[in-house]
CSV table of C-alpha atoms in Angstrom, one decimal:
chain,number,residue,atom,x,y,z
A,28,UNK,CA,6.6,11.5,-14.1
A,29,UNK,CA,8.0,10.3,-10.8
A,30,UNK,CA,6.3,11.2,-7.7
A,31,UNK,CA,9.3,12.4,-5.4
A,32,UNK,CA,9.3,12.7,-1.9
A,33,UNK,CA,10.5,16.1,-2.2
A,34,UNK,CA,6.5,17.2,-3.1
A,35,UNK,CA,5.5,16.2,0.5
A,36,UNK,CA,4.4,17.8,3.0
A,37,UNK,CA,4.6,17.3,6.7
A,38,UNK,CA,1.7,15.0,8.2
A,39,UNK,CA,-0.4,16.6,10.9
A,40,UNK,CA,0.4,13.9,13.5
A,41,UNK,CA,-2.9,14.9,15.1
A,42,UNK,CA,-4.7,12.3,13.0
A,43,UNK,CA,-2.8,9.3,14.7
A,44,UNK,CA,-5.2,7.6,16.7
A,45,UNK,CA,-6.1,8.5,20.3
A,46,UNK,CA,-3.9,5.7,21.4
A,47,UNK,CA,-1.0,7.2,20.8
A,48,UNK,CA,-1.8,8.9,24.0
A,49,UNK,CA,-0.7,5.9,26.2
A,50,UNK,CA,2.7,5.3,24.1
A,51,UNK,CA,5.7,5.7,26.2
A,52,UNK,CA,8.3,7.7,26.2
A,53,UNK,CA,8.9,10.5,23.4
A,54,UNK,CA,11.5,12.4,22.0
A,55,UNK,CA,11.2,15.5,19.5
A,56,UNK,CA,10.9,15.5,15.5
A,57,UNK,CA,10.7,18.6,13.7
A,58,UNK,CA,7.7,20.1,11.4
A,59,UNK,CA,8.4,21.7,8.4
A,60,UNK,CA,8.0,25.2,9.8
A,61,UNK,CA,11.0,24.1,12.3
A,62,UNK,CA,9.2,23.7,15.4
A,63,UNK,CA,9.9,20.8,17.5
A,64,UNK,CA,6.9,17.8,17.8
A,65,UNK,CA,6.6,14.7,20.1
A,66,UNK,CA,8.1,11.9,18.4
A,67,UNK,CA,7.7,8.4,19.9
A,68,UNK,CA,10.6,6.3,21.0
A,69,UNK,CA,9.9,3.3,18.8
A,70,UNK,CA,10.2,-0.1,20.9
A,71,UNK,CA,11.2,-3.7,19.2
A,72,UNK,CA,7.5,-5.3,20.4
A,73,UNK,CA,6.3,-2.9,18.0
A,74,UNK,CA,6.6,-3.4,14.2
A,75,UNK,CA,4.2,-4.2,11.5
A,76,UNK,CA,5.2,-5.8,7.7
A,77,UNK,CA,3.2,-4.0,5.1
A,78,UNK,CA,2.9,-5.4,1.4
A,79,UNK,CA,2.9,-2.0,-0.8
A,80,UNK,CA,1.6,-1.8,-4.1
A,81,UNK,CA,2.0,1.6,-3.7
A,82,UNK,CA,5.5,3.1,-5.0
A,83,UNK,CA,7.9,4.0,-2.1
A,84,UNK,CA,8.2,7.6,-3.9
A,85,UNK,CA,4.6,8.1,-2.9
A,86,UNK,CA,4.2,6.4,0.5
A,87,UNK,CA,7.2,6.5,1.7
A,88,UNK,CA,6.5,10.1,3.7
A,89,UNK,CA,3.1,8.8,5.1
A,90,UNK,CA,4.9,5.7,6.3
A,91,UNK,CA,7.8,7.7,7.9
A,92,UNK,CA,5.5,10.0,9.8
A,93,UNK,CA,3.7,7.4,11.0
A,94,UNK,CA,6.2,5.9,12.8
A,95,UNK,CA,7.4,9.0,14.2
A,96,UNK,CA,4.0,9.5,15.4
A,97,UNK,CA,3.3,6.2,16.4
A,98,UNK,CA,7.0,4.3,17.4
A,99,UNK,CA,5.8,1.4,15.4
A,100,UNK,CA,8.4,0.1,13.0
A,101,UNK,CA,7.4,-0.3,9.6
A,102,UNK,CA,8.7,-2.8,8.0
A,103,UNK,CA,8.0,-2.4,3.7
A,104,UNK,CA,8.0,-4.6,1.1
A,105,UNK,CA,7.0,-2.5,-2.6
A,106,UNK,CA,5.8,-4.0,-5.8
A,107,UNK,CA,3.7,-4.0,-8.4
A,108,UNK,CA,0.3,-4.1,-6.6
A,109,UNK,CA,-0.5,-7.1,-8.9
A,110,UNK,CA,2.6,-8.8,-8.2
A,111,UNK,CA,2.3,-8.3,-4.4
A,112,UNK,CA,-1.5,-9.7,-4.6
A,113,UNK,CA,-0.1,-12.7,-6.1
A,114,UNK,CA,2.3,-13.3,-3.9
A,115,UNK,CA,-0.2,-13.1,-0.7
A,116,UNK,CA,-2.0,-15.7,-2.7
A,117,UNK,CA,1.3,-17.6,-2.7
A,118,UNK,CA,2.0,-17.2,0.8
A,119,UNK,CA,-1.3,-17.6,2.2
A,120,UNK,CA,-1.0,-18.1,5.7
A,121,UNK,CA,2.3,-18.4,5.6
A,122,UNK,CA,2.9,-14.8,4.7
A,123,UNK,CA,4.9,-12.6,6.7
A,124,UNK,CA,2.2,-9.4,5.7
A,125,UNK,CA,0.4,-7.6,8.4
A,126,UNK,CA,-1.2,-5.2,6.0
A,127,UNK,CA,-1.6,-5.0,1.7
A,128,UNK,CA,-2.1,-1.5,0.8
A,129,UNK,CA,-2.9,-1.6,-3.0
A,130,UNK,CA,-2.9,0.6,-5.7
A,131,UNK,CA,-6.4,-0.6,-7.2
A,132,UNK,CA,-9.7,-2.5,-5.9
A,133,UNK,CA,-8.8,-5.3,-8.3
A,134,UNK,CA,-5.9,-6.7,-6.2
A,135,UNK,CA,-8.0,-6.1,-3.1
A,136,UNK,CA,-10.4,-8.2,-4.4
A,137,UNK,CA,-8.2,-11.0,-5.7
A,138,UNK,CA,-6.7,-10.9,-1.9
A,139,UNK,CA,-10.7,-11.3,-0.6
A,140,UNK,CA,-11.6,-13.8,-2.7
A,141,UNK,CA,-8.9,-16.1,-1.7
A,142,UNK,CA,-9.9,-15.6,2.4
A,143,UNK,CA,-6.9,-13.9,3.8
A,144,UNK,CA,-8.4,-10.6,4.6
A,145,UNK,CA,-9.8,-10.1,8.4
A,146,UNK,CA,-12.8,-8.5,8.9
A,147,UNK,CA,-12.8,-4.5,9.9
A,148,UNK,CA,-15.0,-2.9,12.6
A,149,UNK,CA,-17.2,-1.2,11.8
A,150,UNK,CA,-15.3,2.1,13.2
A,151,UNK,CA,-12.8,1.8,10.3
A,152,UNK,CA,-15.3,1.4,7.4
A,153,UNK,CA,-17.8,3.9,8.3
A,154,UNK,CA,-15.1,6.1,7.7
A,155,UNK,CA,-15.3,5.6,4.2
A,156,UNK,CA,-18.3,6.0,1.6
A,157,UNK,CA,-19.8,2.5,1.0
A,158,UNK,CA,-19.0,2.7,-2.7
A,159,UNK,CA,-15.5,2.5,-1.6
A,160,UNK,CA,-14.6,-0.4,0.6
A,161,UNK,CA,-15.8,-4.6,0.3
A,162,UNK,CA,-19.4,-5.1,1.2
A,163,UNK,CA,-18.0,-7.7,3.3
A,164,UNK,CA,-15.7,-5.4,5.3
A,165,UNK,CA,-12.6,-6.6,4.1
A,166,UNK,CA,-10.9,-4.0,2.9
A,167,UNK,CA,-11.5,-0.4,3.2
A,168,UNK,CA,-10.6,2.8,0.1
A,169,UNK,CA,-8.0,5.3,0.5
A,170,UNK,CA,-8.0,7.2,-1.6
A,171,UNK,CA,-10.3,8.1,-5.2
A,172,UNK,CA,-8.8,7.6,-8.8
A,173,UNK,CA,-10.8,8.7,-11.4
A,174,UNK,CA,-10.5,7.7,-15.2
A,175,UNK,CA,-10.7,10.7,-17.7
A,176,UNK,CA,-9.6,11.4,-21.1
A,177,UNK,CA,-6.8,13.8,-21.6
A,178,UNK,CA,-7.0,15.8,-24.3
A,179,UNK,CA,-5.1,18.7,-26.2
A,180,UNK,CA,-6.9,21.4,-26.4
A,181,UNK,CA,-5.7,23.0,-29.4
A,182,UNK,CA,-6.4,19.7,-31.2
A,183,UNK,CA,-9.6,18.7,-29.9
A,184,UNK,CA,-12.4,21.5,-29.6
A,185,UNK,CA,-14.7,20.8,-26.5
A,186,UNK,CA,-17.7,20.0,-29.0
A,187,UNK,CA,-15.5,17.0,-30.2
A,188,UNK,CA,-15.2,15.1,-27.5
A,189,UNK,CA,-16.8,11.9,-27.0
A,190,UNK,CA,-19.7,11.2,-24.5
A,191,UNK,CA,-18.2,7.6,-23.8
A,192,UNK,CA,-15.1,6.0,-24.1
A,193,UNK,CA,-16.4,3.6,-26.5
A,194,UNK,CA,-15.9,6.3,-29.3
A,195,UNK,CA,-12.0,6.3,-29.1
A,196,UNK,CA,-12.7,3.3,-31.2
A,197,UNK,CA,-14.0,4.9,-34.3
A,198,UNK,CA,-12.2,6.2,-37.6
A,199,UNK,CA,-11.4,9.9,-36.5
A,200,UNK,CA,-9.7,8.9,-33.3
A,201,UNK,CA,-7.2,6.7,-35.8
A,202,UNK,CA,-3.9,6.6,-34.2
A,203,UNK,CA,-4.9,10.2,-31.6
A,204,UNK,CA,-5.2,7.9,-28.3
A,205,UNK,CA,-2.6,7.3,-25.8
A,206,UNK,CA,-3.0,4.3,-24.0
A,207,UNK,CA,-0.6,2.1,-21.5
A,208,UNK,CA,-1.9,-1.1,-21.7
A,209,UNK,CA,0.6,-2.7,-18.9
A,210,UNK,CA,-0.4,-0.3,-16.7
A,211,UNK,CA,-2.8,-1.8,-13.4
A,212,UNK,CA,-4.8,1.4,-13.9
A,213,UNK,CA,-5.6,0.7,-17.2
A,214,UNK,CA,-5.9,-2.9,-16.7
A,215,UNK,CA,-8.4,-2.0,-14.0
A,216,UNK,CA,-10.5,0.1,-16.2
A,217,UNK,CA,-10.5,-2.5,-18.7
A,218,UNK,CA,-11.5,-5.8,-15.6
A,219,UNK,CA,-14.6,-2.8,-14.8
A,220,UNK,CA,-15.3,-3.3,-18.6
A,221,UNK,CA,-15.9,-6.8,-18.7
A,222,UNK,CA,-17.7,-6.6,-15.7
A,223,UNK,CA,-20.5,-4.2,-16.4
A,224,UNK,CA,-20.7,-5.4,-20.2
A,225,UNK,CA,-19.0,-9.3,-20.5
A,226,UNK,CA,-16.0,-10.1,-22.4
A,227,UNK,CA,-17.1,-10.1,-26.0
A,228,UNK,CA,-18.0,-6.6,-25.7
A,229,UNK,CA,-14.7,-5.4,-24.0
A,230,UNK,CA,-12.5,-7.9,-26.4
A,231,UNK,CA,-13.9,-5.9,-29.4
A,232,UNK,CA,-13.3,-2.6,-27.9
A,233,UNK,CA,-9.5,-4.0,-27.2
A,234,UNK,CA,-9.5,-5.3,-30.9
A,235,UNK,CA,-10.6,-1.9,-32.2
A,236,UNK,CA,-8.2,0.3,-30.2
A,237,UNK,CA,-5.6,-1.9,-31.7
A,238,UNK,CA,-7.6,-1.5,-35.3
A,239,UNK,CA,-7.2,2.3,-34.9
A,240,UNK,CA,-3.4,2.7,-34.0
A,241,UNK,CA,-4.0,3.2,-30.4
A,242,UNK,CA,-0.5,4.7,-29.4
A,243,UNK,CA,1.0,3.1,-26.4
A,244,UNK,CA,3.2,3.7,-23.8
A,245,UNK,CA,4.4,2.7,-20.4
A,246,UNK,CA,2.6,4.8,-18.3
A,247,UNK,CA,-0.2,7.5,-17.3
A,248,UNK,CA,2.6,10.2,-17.5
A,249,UNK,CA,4.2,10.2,-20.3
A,250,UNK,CA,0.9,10.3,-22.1
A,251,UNK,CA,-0.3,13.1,-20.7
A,252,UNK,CA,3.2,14.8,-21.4
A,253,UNK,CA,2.8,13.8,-25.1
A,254,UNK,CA,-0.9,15.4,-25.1
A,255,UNK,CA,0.4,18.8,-23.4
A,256,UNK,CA,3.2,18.7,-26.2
A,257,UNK,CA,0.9,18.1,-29.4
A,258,UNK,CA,2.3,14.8,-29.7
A,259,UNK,CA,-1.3,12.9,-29.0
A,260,UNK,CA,-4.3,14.8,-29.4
A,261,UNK,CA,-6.1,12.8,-26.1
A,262,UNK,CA,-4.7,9.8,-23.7
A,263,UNK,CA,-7.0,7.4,-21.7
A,264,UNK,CA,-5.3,8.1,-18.0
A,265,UNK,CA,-5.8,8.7,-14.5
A,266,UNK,CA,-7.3,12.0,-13.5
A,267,UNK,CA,-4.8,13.5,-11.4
A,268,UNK,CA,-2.0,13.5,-13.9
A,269,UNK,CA,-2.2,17.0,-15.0
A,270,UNK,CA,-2.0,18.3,-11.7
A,271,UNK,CA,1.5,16.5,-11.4
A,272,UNK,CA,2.5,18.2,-14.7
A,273,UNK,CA,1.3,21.6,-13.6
A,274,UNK,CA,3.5,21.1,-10.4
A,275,UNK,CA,6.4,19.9,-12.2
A,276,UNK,CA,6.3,22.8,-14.7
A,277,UNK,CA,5.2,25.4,-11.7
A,278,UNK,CA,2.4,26.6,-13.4
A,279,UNK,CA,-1.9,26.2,-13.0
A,280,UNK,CA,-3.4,23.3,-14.7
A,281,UNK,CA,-5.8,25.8,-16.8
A,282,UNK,CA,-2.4,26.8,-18.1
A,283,UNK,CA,-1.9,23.5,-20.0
A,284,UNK,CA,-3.0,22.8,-23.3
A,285,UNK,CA,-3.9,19.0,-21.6
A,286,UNK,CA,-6.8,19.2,-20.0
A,287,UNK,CA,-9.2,16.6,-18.3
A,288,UNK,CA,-12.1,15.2,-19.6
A,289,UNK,CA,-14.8,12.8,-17.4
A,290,UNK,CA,-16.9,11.3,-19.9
A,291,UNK,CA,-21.1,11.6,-18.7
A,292,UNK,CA,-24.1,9.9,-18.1
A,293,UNK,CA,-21.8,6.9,-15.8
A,294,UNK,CA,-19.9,5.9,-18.8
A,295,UNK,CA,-17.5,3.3,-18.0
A,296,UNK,CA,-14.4,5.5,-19.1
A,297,UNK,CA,-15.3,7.5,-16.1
A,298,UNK,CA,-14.5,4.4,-13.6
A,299,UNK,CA,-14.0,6.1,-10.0
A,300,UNK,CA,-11.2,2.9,-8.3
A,301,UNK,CA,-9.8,3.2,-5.1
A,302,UNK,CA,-6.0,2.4,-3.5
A,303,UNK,CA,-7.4,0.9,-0.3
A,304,UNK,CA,-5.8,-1.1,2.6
A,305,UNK,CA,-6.8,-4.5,4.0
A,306,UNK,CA,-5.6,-6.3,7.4
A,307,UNK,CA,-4.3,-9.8,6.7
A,308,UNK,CA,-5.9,-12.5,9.5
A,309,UNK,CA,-3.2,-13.2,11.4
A,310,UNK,CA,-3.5,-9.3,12.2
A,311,UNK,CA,-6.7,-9.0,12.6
A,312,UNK,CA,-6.6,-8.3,16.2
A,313,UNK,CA,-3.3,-6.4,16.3
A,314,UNK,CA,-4.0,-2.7,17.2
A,315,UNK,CA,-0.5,-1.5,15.6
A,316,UNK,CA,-1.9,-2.9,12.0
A,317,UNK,CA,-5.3,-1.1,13.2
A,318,UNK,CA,-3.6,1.8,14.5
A,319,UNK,CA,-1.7,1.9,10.6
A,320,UNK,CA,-5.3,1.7,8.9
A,321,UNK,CA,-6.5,4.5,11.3
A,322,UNK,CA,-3.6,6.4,10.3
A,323,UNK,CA,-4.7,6.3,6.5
A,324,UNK,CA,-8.0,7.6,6.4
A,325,UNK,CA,-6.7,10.7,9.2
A,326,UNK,CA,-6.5,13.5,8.3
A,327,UNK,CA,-3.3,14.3,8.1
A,328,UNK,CA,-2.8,11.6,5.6
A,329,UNK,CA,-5.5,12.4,3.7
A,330,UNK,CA,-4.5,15.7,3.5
A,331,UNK,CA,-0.9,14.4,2.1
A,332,UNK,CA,-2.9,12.2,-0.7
A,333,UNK,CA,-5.5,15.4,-1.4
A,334,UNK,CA,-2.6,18.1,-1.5
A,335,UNK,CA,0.7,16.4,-2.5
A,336,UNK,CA,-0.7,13.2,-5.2
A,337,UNK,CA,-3.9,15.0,-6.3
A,338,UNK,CA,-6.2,12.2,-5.2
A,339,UNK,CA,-9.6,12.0,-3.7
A,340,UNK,CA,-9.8,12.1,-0.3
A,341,UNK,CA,-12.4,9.7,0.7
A,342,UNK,CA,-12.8,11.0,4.5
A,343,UNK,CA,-15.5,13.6,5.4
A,344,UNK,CA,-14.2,16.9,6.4
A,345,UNK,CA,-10.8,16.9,4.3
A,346,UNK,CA,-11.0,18.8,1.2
A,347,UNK,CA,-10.4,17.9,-2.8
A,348,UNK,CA,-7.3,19.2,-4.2
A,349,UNK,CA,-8.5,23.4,-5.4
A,350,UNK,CA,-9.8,23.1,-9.5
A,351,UNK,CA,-10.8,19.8,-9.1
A,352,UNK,CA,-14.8,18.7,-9.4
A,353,UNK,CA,-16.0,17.3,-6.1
A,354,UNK,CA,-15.8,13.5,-6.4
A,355,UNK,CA,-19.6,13.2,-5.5
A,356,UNK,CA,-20.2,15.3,-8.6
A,357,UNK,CA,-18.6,12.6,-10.9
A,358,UNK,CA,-20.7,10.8,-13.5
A,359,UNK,CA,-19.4,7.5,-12.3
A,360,UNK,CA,-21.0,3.9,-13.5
A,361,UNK,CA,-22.7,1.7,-10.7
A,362,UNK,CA,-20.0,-1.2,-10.1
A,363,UNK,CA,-19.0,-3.1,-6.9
A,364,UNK,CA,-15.4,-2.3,-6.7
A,365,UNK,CA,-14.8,-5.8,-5.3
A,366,UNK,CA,-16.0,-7.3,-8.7
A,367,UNK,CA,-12.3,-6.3,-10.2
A,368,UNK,CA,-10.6,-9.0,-8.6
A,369,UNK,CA,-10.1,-11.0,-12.6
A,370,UNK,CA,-7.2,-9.4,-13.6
A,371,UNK,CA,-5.3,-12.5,-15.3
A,372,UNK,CA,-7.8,-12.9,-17.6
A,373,UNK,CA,-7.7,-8.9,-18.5
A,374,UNK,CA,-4.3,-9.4,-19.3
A,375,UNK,CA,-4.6,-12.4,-21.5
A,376,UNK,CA,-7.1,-10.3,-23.3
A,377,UNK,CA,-5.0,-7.4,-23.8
A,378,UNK,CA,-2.4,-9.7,-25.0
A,379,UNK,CA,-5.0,-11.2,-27.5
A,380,UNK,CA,-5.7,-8.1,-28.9
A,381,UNK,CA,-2.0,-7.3,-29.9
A,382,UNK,CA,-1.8,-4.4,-27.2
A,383,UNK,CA,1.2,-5.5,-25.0
């Protein structure tokens, strides 16, 4: 399923940052109930470039209203979030990036780890719980993604289900579980893995989804479409894919037979990652990358991601998407998000065990 930006909403341009307040002059944009709002006259001396590893159907609206808010030019560049790490690698200081904003804390931490990041203030990542951004200050969370396991409801009773992912792996789960092994997602899931219990463990867990006919395909979406269908009887995914099929089908997620399932106890199937934004150094002191970053974690974005993508707001005071648990109610494992940064040697894995 593609997220379209005909599912947004308009922004409350509120959230900009108080400096928009000294901007020059505006001119009118329109909100979505037709009334006229300031718009900024956006001037040449003000442009950032932002590396996305978010897809331009998803950001593209945030971005948009952000310079109408702001007049700051935006100047994107969207890929994989992956590729677009590697290529700030490449680039180093060379690179014509102001900002990364990344779908996972893996490519955050890749970015880290190679010293390109500035350091935020403190105003910026206080924002945010400290369980989603660098303990170094690096890079701050965006949003909450949360691993479940989607299942079929007439095809797996509740009393079935596994209490940790680990299980997918044994004989009655032969050839039931969806899983997109070239997705970053799930290649994020698996890097958490080999973190909390080393790569002989995860390798075996890779071996034995491939012993048991794991079923792949190419992405979170179509899995759960298969699961809703009958096709699988359960899916290793992202949480808030369901609620994108209940919007796409105009009905209530209790009305599907895929349903959501967060393993307990902090297994590692219930991973909680972030998409999160980091200021490269040659920003560091520029407040229209600062001003972008403060524009993210506002509320009127945070809204967008809560209401329109089904993700967790990570800023106080904005609410979850309605019929979803409340993030600080999820059973998730004790990892530090910027441990996730070894994604090359996930993907070699993966490869090893015959899944892509």
């Amino acid at each position: 399923m593609v997220r379209t930006p005909g599912m947004r909403v308009r922004l409350v341009l509120a959230s900009a940052s108080v400096g928009l307040l000294a901007l020059g002059t505006t001119g009118c944009g329109e909100e979505a109930d037709g009334s006229e709002q300031p718009t900024a006259t956006p001037r040449a001396d003000k442009k950032i470039t932002v590396y996305s590893g978010r897809s331009e159907e998803l950001v593209k609206p945030v971005i948009e209203d952000f310079e109408k808010a702001s007049g700051i030019t935006v100047d994107v560049r969207y890929g994989e979030t992956a590729q677009m790490a590697a290529q700030l690698q490449e680039e180093g200081g060379r690179s014509p990036a102001d900002v990364f904003l990344a779908q996972d804390a893996g490519a955050l931490g890749a970015v880290t780890g190679h010293g390109l990041f500035a350091t935020l203030p403190d105003q910026v990542l206080d924002k945010v719980p400290s369980a989603y951004r660098a303990e170094g200050g690096q890079w701050v969370g965006v949003t909450g993604r949360a691993r479940v396991m989607v299942y079929n409801v007439d095809e797996v009773p509740r009393a079935d289900l596994p209490r940790s992912v680990f299980e997918v792996t044994e004989p009655e789960w032969k050839g039931k579980v969806g899983i997109a092994p070239t997705n970053g997602s799930f290649q994020a899931f698996i890097t958490a893995m080999r973190v909390k219990y080393g790569d002989e463990r995860t390798q075996d867990f890779l071996n034995g989804l491939k012993a048991n006919d794991a079923q792949i395909r190419e992405g979170n979406a179509p899995i759960v479409a298969d699961v809703d269908k009958g096709t699988l009887a359960a899916g290793l995914v992202n949480h808030y894919y369901v609620y994108e099929l209940a919007k796409e089908e105009g009905t209530s997620v209790d009305d599907l037979k895929a349903q959501n399932h967060f393993f307990p106890d902090k297994d590692i199937g219930s991973l909680v990652n972030v998409s999160g934004v980091g200021v490269l150094k040659k920003a560091g002191d520029d407040p229209d990358a600062r001003e972008f970053v403060d524009y993210l974690l506002g509320t009127g974005a945070q809204t967008y991601f809560a209401e329109e993508t089904f993700e967790y707001p990570l800023v106080a005071g904005v609410d979850t998407a309605p019929g979803l648990p409340e993030l600080s109610s999820l059973a998730a494992p004790d990892l530090d998000l910027d441990d996730l940064a070894d994604l090359e040697t996930t993907i070699k894995m993966i490869k090893d065990a015959g899944l892509a």
